[in-house]
Amino acid sequence: MLELVGLLIVAIALLAKPVLHHAQTEARAAAAKPAVVKKPAATKVGPLLPRRRVSVTVLNGNGVSGAAAAEASRVRARGYKIGVVGNAPRGGYGRSIVMYRAGLNREGSRLAHDLGIGMASPLDGLHPRDLHGAKLAVVIGG
């Protein structure tokens, strides 16, 4: 029995040294290796639609008569197609805003830049049916 215990201690001592050396080598290699940062996959961005193919609905949200028609003429002068000119479903917009359908944020930002409007956002408070088939909407505020 004593011989068996002695043999077991010798076997553990002989096997533990190479296993410990191998573990230390792997730990050093992992510490020296720079961390690889995986970049997220880029979303496919289609080409920007030409202005003549983007229809715009102009809605009056400030209550001033003729404001929507005047803004529609500015939009048309920039090369956009005019869809519907009318009143916004709700009033009280503090500032003018360009709203766009999903996937058309680049076109909405370009229209806002063309008109000098500082804000472009997805449909906020408007339903897609309020655009009457247009891709973008300009809501005139106070």
XYZ file of N, CA and C in Angstrom:
426
model
N 0.825 -1.178 0.000
C 0.000 0.000 0.000
C 0.876 1.251 0.000
N 1.915 1.243 0.798
C 2.830 2.369 0.872
C 3.551 2.573 -0.458
N 3.851 1.489 -1.133
C 4.513 1.578 -2.437
C 3.575 2.209 -3.473
N 2.313 1.871 -3.386
C 1.325 2.433 -4.311
C 1.180 3.941 -4.127
N 1.153 4.393 -2.907
C 1.057 5.828 -2.613
C 2.317 6.537 -3.103
N 3.453 5.962 -2.907
C 4.718 6.545 -3.366
C 4.760 6.632 -4.878
N 4.326 5.574 -5.539
C 4.280 5.565 -6.995
C 3.315 6.633 -7.529
N 2.198 6.801 -6.860
C 1.216 7.820 -7.244
C 1.805 9.227 -7.110
N 2.548 9.494 -6.067
C 3.161 10.816 -5.864
C 4.206 11.088 -6.942
N 4.984 10.107 -7.298
C 6.000 10.277 -8.350
C 5.320 10.528 -9.695
N 4.253 9.816 -10.006
C 3.536 10.001 -11.273
C 2.936 11.394 -11.374
N 2.371 11.856 -10.274
C 1.774 13.207 -10.280
C 2.872 14.251 -10.475
N 4.010 14.076 -9.825
C 5.105 15.037 -9.959
C 5.639 15.054 -11.378
N 5.752 13.898 -12.013
C 6.274 13.842 -13.372
C 5.283 14.401 -14.400
N 3.992 14.189 -14.205
C 2.982 14.676 -15.156
C 2.601 16.139 -14.931
N 2.679 16.608 -13.716
C 2.237 17.969 -13.406
C 3.164 19.015 -14.003
N 4.468 18.733 -14.029
C 5.426 19.725 -14.534
C 5.176 20.067 -16.011
N 5.034 19.097 -16.942
C 4.763 19.463 -18.345
C 3.399 20.138 -18.542
N 2.392 19.713 -17.792
C 1.058 20.323 -17.916
C 1.094 21.772 -17.451
N 1.788 22.021 -16.350
C 1.915 23.386 -15.841
C 2.683 24.267 -16.822
N 3.764 23.723 -17.403
C 4.551 24.479 -18.382
C 3.699 24.835 -19.609
N 2.917 23.877 -20.082
C 2.051 24.114 -21.245
C 1.004 25.193 -20.945
N 0.408 25.169 -19.772
C -0.599 26.172 -19.397
C 0.016 27.559 -19.300
N 1.229 27.652 -18.761
C 1.895 28.948 -18.657
C 2.242 29.499 -20.035
N 2.665 28.654 -20.944
C 3.001 29.080 -22.309
C 1.762 29.617 -23.022
N 0.650 28.933 -22.884
C -0.586 29.402 -23.508
C -1.038 30.729 -22.913
N -0.899 30.910 -21.621
C -1.298 32.156 -20.971
C -0.437 33.320 -21.451
N 0.888 33.092 -21.604
C 1.769 34.149 -22.101
C 1.428 34.511 -23.545
N 1.141 33.520 -24.353
C 0.815 33.772 -25.757
C -0.489 34.558 -25.881
N -1.452 34.237 -25.046
C -2.732 34.948 -25.084
C -2.575 36.395 -24.619
N -1.702 36.622 -23.642
C -1.491 37.982 -23.137
C -0.732 38.827 -24.149
N 0.174 38.240 -24.912
C 0.969 38.987 -25.876
C 0.207 39.254 -27.166
N -0.787 38.461 -27.454
C -1.551 38.597 -28.698
C -2.516 39.779 -28.577
N -2.494 40.708 -29.538
C -3.435 41.833 -29.459
C -4.870 41.351 -29.665
N -5.766 41.995 -28.968
C -7.181 41.631 -29.076
C -7.709 42.036 -30.450
N -8.412 41.160 -31.077
C -8.994 41.430 -32.387
C -10.379 42.005 -32.173
N -10.582 43.222 -32.678
C -11.879 43.872 -32.558
C -12.660 43.581 -33.824
N -13.786 42.947 -33.645
C -14.610 42.590 -34.789
C -15.503 43.775 -35.149
N -15.406 44.212 -36.389
C -16.218 45.330 -36.852
C -17.613 44.833 -37.199
N -18.636 45.633 -36.875
C -19.982 45.215 -37.265
C -20.121 45.257 -38.783
N -20.947 44.394 -39.294
C -21.168 44.348 -40.731
C -21.834 45.640 -41.184
N -21.311 46.205 -42.242
C -21.864 47.451 -42.768
C -23.201 47.161 -43.452
N -24.170 48.018 -43.185
C -25.454 47.851 -43.839
C -25.346 48.361 -45.263
N -26.028 47.710 -46.137
C -25.979 48.105 -47.535
C -26.799 49.381 -47.728
N -26.151 50.379 -48.241
C -26.804 51.659 -48.454
C -26.991 51.828 -49.958
N -28.212 51.992 -50.358
C -28.497 52.176 -51.767
C -28.161 53.593 -52.205
N -28.206 53.835 -53.492
C -27.902 55.179 -53.978
C -28.996 56.166 -53.563
N -28.604 57.398 -53.448
C -29.532 58.469 -53.100
C -30.471 58.704 -54.282
N -31.770 58.744 -54.006
C -32.740 58.950 -55.090
C -32.602 60.349 -55.663
N -32.747 60.503 -56.976
C -32.717 61.846 -57.547
C -33.916 62.661 -57.055
N -33.747 63.956 -56.979
C -34.807 64.833 -56.467
C -36.111 64.680 -57.255
N -36.023 64.508 -58.538
C -37.237 64.442 -59.369
C -38.052 63.178 -59.095
N -37.431 62.171 -58.427
C -38.148 60.938 -58.115
C -38.678 60.898 -56.691
N -38.456 61.970 -55.941
C -38.908 62.029 -54.551
C -40.121 62.950 -54.473
N -41.255 62.388 -54.068
C -42.457 63.213 -53.926
C -42.553 63.713 -52.488
N -43.028 64.947 -52.352
C -43.065 65.616 -51.055
C -44.476 66.117 -50.789
N -44.986 65.851 -49.596
C -46.241 66.420 -49.133
C -45.902 67.616 -48.257
N -46.541 68.737 -48.500
C -46.294 69.951 -47.708
C -47.526 70.199 -46.852
N -47.330 70.231 -45.540
C -48.439 70.405 -44.603
C -48.227 71.667 -43.781
N -49.317 72.391 -43.593
C -49.280 73.629 -42.822
C -49.620 73.300 -41.376
N -48.666 73.533 -40.482
C -48.890 73.248 -39.073
C -48.910 74.486 -38.212
N -48.897 75.684 -38.843
C -48.861 76.907 -38.032
C -50.126 77.750 -38.143
N -51.039 77.397 -39.031
C -52.304 78.118 -39.123
C -52.282 79.349 -40.006
N -51.149 79.734 -40.546
C -51.062 80.909 -41.421
C -51.510 80.490 -42.815
N -52.504 81.210 -43.353
C -53.014 80.822 -44.662
C -51.978 81.130 -45.740
N -51.826 80.207 -46.666
C -50.897 80.373 -47.771
C -49.471 79.933 -47.464
N -49.191 79.576 -46.226
C -47.822 79.179 -45.872
C -47.427 77.879 -46.566
N -48.358 76.943 -46.650
C -48.048 75.666 -47.287
C -47.826 75.838 -48.786
N -48.619 76.680 -49.425
C -48.457 76.913 -50.860
C -47.130 77.593 -51.162
N -46.741 78.536 -50.320
C -45.455 79.212 -50.518
C -44.292 78.232 -50.338
N -44.389 77.386 -49.342
C -43.330 76.397 -49.112
C -43.302 75.372 -50.241
N -44.473 75.009 -50.764
C -44.536 74.055 -51.873
C -43.835 74.616 -53.104
N -43.954 75.911 -53.343
C -43.257 76.496 -54.494
C -41.740 76.464 -54.287
N -41.284 76.633 -53.047
C -39.841 76.525 -52.760
C -39.355 75.098 -52.978
N -40.165 74.124 -52.559
C -39.796 72.717 -52.717
C -39.744 72.365 -54.194
N -40.737 72.820 -54.962
C -40.785 72.549 -56.395
C -39.601 73.193 -57.104
N -39.189 74.370 -56.655
C -38.055 75.053 -57.267
C -36.748 74.286 -57.053
N -36.680 73.484 -56.017
C -35.477 72.674 -55.751
C -35.465 71.391 -56.576
N -36.531 71.113 -57.311
C -36.558 69.950 -58.193
C -37.350 68.771 -57.684
N -38.047 68.900 -56.569
C -38.841 67.807 -56.017
C -40.242 67.830 -56.605
N -40.896 66.652 -56.630
C -42.299 66.577 -57.034
C -43.159 66.884 -55.817
N -44.229 67.613 -56.026
C -45.144 67.955 -54.942
C -46.305 66.969 -54.977
N -46.573 66.354 -53.833
C -47.699 65.432 -53.718
C -48.955 66.190 -53.348
N -49.163 66.422 -52.071
C -50.350 67.086 -51.556
C -49.909 68.312 -50.778
N -50.666 69.381 -50.911
C -50.452 70.588 -50.113
C -51.711 70.769 -49.288
N -51.559 70.812 -47.974
C -52.740 70.919 -47.127
C -52.373 71.252 -45.698
N -53.315 70.974 -44.798
C -53.111 71.246 -43.381
C -52.630 69.992 -42.663
N -51.799 70.183 -41.657
C -51.314 69.069 -40.840
C -52.456 68.558 -39.977
N -52.449 67.270 -39.641
C -53.516 66.717 -38.807
C -53.599 67.381 -37.441
N -52.499 67.883 -36.947
C -52.512 68.643 -35.698
C -51.652 69.874 -35.892
N -51.908 70.903 -35.161
C -51.138 72.146 -35.278
C -50.168 72.286 -34.129
N -49.648 73.476 -33.992
C -48.785 73.773 -32.868
C -47.347 73.344 -33.040
N -46.887 73.167 -34.266
C -45.473 72.844 -34.469
C -44.656 74.103 -34.212
N -43.689 73.990 -33.337
C -42.863 75.143 -32.993
C -41.927 75.538 -34.111
N -41.371 74.545 -34.780
C -40.434 74.785 -35.871
C -40.843 73.949 -37.064
N -40.369 74.345 -38.218
C -40.603 73.533 -39.408
C -39.751 72.274 -39.308
N -40.268 71.211 -39.872
C -39.595 69.921 -39.769
C -39.819 69.130 -41.049
N -38.816 68.357 -41.436
C -38.941 67.432 -42.560
C -39.095 66.038 -41.963
N -40.105 65.321 -42.392
C -40.330 63.951 -41.931
C -40.219 63.017 -43.121
N -39.724 61.828 -42.858
C -39.490 60.883 -43.935
C -39.981 59.498 -43.556
N -40.293 58.716 -44.589
C -40.672 57.323 -44.393
C -39.431 56.505 -44.045
N -39.648 55.313 -43.540
C -38.539 54.429 -43.168
C -37.643 54.164 -44.376
N -36.340 54.251 -44.157
C -35.370 53.992 -45.214
C -35.030 55.180 -46.070
N -35.655 56.307 -45.843
C -35.404 57.489 -46.670
C -34.784 58.621 -45.862
N -33.993 58.280 -44.845
C -33.423 59.323 -43.999
C -32.412 60.184 -44.754
N -31.682 59.618 -45.697
C -30.725 60.435 -46.455
C -31.440 61.449 -47.344
N -32.543 61.034 -47.963
C -33.316 61.950 -48.795
C -33.964 63.034 -47.932
N -34.436 62.638 -46.742
C -35.029 63.626 -45.830
C -34.011 64.643 -45.356
N -32.814 64.199 -45.058
C -31.757 65.127 -44.636
C -31.374 66.063 -45.772
N -31.346 65.539 -46.986
C -31.009 66.397 -48.139
C -32.085 67.452 -48.356
N -33.361 67.080 -48.244
C -34.438 68.061 -48.399
C -34.358 69.117 -47.312
N -34.099 68.698 -46.076
C -33.969 69.668 -44.983
C -32.821 70.626 -45.253
N -31.723 70.118 -45.763
C -30.582 70.980 -46.102
C -30.943 71.934 -47.233
N -31.626 71.413 -48.263
C -32.013 72.257 -49.405
C -32.908 73.414 -48.979
N -33.791 73.167 -48.016
C -34.750 74.189 -47.607
C -34.272 75.018 -46.420
N -33.144 74.644 -45.844
C -32.645 75.377 -44.678
C -33.418 75.066 -43.409
N -33.987 73.875 -43.339
C -34.726 73.441 -42.154
C -33.767 72.638 -41.294
N -33.703 72.967 -40.025
C -32.709 72.360 -39.149
C -33.053 71.003 -38.598
N -34.232 70.470 -38.888
C -34.621 69.208 -38.267
C -35.251 68.265 -39.293
N -34.756 67.037 -39.313
C -35.348 65.975 -40.129
C -35.496 64.758 -39.225
N -36.667 64.138 -39.264
C -36.904 62.990 -38.390
C -37.849 62.012 -39.075
N -37.907 60.782 -38.550
C -38.909 59.863 -39.080
C -40.312 60.385 -38.784
N -41.294 59.764 -39.335
C -42.673 60.216 -39.134
C -42.977 60.299 -37.642
N -43.132 61.501 -37.145
C -43.374 61.731 -35.721
C -44.733 62.406 -35.583
N -45.720 61.659 -35.182
C -47.064 62.213 -35.054
C -47.858 62.142 -36.344
N -47.229 61.740 -37.414
C -47.921 61.554 -38.686
C -47.975 60.065 -38.994
N -49.018 59.682 -39.659
C -49.142 58.304 -40.113
C -48.769 58.274 -41.588
N -48.314 57.141 -42.094
C -47.989 57.074 -43.527
C -49.150 57.481 -44.424
N -50.380 57.254 -43.963
C -51.538 57.650 -44.788
C -51.656 59.167 -44.904
N -51.081 59.911 -43.935
C -51.123 61.372 -43.997
C -50.249 61.928 -45.120
N -49.314 61.117 -45.620
C -48.439 61.572 -46.701
C -49.078 61.398 -48.079
N -50.167 60.659 -48.161
C -50.893 60.447 -49.420
C -49.971 59.908 -50.509
N -49.140 58.933 -50.145
C -48.267 58.291 -51.118
C -46.911 58.956 -51.314
N -46.690 60.107 -50.720
C -45.409 60.787 -50.870
C -44.362 60.113 -49.987
N -43.105 60.357 -50.312
C -42.008 59.772 -49.561
C -41.578 60.657 -48.391
N -41.684 61.965 -48.549
C -41.261 62.913 -47.533
C -42.392 63.890 -47.225
N -42.303 64.533 -46.093
C -43.285 65.563 -45.729
C -42.540 66.746 -45.136
N -42.981 67.936 -45.495
C -42.500 69.151 -44.866
C -43.658 69.703 -44.069
N -43.474 69.837 -42.755
C -44.507 70.388 -41.896
C -44.023 71.771 -41.472
N -44.799 72.776 -41.824
C -44.409 74.154 -41.538
C -44.860 74.528 -40.153
N -43.910 74.950 -39.355
C -44.209 75.370 -37.991
C -44.189 76.883 -37.867
N -44.316 77.330 -36.620
C -44.374 78.755 -36.323
C -43.059 79.370 -36.474
